[in-house]
Coordinates of C-alpha atoms and ligand atoms in Angstrom, one line a residue:
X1 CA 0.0 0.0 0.0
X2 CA 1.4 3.4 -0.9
X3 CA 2.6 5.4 2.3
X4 CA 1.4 9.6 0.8
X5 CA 0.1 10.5 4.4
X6 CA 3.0 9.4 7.6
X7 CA 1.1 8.4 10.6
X8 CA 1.7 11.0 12.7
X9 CA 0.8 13.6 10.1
X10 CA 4.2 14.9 9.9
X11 CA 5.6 15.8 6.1
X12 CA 8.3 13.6 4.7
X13 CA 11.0 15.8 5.5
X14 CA 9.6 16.9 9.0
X15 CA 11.1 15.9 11.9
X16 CA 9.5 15.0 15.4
X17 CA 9.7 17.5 17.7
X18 CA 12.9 17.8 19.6
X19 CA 14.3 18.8 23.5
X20 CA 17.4 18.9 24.5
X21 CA 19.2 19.9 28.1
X22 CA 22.8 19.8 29.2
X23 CA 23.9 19.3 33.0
X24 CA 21.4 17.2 34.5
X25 CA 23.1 14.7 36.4
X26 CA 25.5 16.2 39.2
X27 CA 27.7 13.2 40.0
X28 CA 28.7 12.9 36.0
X29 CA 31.5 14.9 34.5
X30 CA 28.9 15.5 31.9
X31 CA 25.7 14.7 30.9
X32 CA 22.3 15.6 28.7
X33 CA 19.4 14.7 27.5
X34 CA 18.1 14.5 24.1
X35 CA 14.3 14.1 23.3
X36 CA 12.9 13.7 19.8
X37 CA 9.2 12.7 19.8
X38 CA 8.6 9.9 22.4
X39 CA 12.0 8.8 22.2
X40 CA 14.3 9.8 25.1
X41 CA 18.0 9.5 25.0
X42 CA 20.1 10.3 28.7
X43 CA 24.4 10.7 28.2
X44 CA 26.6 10.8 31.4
X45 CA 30.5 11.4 30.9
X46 CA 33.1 10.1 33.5
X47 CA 36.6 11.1 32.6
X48 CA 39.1 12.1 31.5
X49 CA 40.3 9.4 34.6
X50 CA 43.5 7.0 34.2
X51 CA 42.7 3.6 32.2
X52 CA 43.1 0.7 34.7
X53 CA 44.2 -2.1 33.9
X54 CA 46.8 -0.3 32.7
X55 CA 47.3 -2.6 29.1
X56 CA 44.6 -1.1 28.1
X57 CA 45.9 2.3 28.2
X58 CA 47.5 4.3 25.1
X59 CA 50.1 6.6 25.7
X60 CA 49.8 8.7 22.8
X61 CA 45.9 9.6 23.8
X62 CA 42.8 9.1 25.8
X63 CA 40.7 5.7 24.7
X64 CA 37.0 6.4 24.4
X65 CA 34.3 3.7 25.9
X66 CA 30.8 4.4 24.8
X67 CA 28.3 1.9 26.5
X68 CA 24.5 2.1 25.2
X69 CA 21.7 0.9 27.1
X70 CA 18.0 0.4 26.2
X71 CA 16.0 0.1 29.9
X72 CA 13.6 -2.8 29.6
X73 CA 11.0 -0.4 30.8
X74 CA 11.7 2.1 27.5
X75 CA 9.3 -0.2 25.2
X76 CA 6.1 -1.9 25.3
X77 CA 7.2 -5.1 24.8
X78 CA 9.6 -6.8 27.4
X79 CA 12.9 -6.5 26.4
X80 CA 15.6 -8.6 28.9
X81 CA 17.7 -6.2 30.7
X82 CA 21.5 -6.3 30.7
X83 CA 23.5 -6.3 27.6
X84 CA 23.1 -7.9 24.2
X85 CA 24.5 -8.4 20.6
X86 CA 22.1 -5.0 19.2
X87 CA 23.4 -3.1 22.2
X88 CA 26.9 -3.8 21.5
X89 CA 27.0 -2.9 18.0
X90 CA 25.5 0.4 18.3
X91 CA 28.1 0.7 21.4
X92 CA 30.7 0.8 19.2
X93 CA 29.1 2.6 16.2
X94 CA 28.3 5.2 18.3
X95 CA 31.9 5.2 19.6
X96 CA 32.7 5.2 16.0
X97 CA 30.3 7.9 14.9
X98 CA 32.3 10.7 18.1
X99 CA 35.6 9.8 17.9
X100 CA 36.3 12.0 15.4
X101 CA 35.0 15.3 16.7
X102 CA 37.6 14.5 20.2
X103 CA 40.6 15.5 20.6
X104 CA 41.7 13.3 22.8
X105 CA 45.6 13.9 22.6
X106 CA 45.9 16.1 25.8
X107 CA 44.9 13.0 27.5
X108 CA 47.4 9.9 27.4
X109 CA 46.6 7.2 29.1
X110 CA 43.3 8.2 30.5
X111 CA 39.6 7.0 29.7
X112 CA 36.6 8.8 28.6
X113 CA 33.7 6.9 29.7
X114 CA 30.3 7.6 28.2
X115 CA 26.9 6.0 29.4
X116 CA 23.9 6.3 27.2
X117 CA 20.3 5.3 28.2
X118 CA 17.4 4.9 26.3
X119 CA 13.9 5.5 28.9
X120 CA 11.6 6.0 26.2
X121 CA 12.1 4.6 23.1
X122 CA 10.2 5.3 19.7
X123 CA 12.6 4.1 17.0
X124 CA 15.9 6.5 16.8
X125 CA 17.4 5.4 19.8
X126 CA 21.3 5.2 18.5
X127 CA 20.3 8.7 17.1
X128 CA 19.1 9.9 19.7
X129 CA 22.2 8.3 22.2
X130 CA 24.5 9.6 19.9
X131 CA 22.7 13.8 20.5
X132 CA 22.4 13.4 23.7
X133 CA 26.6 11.9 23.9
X134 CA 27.3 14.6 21.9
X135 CA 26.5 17.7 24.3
X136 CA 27.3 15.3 27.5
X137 CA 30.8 15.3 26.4
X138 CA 30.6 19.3 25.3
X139 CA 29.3 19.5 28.8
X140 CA 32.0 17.5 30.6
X141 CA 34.7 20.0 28.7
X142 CA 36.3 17.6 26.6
X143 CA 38.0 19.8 23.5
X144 CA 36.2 18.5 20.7
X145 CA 35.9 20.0 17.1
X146 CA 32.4 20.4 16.3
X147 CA 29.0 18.1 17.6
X148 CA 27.9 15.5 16.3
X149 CA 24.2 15.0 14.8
X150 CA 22.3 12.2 14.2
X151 CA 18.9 10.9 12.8
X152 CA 17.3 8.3 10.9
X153 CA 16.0 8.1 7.6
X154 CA 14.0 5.5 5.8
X155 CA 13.0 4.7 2.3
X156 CA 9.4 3.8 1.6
X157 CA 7.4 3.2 -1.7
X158 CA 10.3 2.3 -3.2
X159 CA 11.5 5.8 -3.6
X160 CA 10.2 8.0 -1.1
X161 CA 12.8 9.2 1.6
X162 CA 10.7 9.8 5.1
X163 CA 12.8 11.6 7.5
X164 CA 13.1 11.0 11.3
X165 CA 11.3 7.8 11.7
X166 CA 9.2 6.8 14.2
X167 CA 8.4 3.4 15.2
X168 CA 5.3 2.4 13.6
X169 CA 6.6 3.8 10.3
X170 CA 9.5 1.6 11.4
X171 CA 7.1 -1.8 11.5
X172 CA 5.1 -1.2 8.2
X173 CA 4.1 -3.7 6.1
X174 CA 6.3 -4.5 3.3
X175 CA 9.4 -2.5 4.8
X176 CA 11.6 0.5 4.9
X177 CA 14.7 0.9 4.3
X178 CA 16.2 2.7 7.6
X179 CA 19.1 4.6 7.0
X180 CA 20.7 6.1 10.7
X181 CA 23.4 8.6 10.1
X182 CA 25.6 10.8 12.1
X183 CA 26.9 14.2 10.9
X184 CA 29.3 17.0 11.7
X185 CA 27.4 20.2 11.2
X186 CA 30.4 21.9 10.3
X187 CA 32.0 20.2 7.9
X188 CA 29.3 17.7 6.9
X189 CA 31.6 14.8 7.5
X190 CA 29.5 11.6 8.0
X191 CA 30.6 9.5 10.6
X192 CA 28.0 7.1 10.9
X193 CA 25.9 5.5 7.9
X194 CA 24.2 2.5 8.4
X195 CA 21.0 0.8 6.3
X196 CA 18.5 -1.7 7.1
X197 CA 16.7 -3.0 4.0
X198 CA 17.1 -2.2 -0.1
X199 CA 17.9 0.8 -1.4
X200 CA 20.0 2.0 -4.8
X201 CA 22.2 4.4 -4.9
X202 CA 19.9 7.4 -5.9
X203 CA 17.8 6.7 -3.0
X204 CA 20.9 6.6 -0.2
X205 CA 22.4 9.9 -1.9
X206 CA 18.6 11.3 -1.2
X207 CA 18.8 10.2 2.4
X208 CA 22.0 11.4 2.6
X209 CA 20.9 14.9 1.5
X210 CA 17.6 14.9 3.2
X211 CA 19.7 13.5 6.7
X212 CA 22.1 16.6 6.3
X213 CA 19.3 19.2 6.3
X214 CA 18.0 17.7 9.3
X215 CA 21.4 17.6 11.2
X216 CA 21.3 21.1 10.6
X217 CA 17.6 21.6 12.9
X218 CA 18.8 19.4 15.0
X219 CA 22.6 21.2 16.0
X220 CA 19.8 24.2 16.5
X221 CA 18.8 22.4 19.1
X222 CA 21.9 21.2 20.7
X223 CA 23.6 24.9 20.5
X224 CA 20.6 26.2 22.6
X225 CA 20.8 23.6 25.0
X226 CA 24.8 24.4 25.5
X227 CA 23.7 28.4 25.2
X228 CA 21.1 27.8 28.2
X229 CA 23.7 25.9 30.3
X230 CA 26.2 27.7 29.7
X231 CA 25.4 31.3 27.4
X232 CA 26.4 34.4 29.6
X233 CA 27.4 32.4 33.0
X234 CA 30.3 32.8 35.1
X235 CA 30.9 29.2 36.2
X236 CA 29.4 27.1 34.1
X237 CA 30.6 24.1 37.1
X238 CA 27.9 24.8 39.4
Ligands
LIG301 O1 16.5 2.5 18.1 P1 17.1 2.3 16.8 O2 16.2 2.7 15.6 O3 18.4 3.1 16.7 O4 17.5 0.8 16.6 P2 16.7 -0.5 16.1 O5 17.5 -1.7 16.6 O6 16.4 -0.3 14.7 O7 15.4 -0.4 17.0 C1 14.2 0.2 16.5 C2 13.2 0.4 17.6 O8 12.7 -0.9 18.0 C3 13.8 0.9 19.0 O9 13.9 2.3 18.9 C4 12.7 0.5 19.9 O10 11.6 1.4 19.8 C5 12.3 -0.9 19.3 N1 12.9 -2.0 20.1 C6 12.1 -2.7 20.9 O11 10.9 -2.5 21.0 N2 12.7 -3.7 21.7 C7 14.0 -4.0 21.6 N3 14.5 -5.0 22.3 C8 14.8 -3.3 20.7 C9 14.2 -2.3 19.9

């Protein structure tokens, strides 16, 4: 069946509505939240701290853990808590996807530990992590060269690019092709591009091009939440 209305009314290029706050968990180094639609995304930083056991460390720079977690509670059906294959992977893409914004050379030997946790979750979720990661690390002070955005894209009716999808347009019959990305607003580097279903090459490039002009609303976003934390304050430690 052809997919001209989404089911949440949105236009194919709209995205869900977004929230985003920095500094909300004291005992972190760093840490935000990052909201888009019903999907809710928490990041707490701990470091930089020295890398025990020590074989792990690198003395040339600091060695960034990201560790994502769904909460059984974030979805209607029960999901097992504790760790699994899917959380693992989007662990380390999501390592993959920061890495390069941090410069991480001022710190040899030492750890950056990030802790993402999905609530609420609506489809998005390594997206979402990955905004929320993004300003928790801004927030813990870490020099890094520009944020990092991320959203997902899918490809319905064979040729239709949806942007920011949701979970039901997630599960609809005959499929989409979801395409999360992550990219630097400033340069437009991608760091993260992954795809779930078929899709040629025009279609990607489309995604690709839609998923940049939403990065672009979405580092909106993260500036004001850095700009309300931070914008005009003396000590932004408190
Ligand atoms: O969340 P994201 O789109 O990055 O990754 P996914 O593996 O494609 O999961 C899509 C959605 O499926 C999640 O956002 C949840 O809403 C849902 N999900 C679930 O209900 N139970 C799970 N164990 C895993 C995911």
């Amino acid at each position: 069946m052809a997919y001209t209305k989404r089911t949440d009314g949105r236009k194919f290029d709209e995205l869900r509505e977004m929230e985003a706050k920095v500094g909300i968990i004291k005992s972190a180094d760093g840490s935000a939240m990052f909201r888009v639609g019903k999907t809710i995304a928490i990041a707490a930083v701990r470091g930089p701290r020295d890398l025990y056991p020590k074989f792990k460390q690198d003395s040339q720079k600091g060695v960034l853990r990201c560790n994502y977690d769904l909460m059984s509670f974030s979805v209607t059906e029960r999901k097992r808590p504790g760790p699994s294959r899917r959380s693992q992977e989007i662990s380390l893409v999501t390592e993959k996807a920061l890495l390069p914004v941090l410069e991480l050379d001022n710190f040899p030997n030492a750890v950056v530990d990030v802790f993402i946790t999905i609530v609420q979750a609506d489809a998005g979720t390594r997206c979402a992590g990955i905004n929320a990661a993004s300003l928790a690390l801004a927030d813990a002070g870490i020099p890094m060269k520009d944020l990092v955005c991320a959203v997902a894209t899918g490809i319905i009716n064979e040729d239709k690019v949806i942007v920011d999808v949701n979970k039901e347009e997630e599960d609809l019959e005959g499929g989409l092709a979801d395409t999360p990305m992550a990219i630097l607003p400033r340069s437009g580097e991608v760091t993260l591009l992954q795809m779930d279903g078929e899709a040629s090459k025009e279609e990607i490039l489309e995604s690709i091009k839609l998923g940049k002009r939403a990065c672009e609303q979405i580092y909106r976003v993260q500036r004001d939440a850095l700009k309300e934390r931070y914008g005009g304050m003396k000590d932004a430690a408190d």
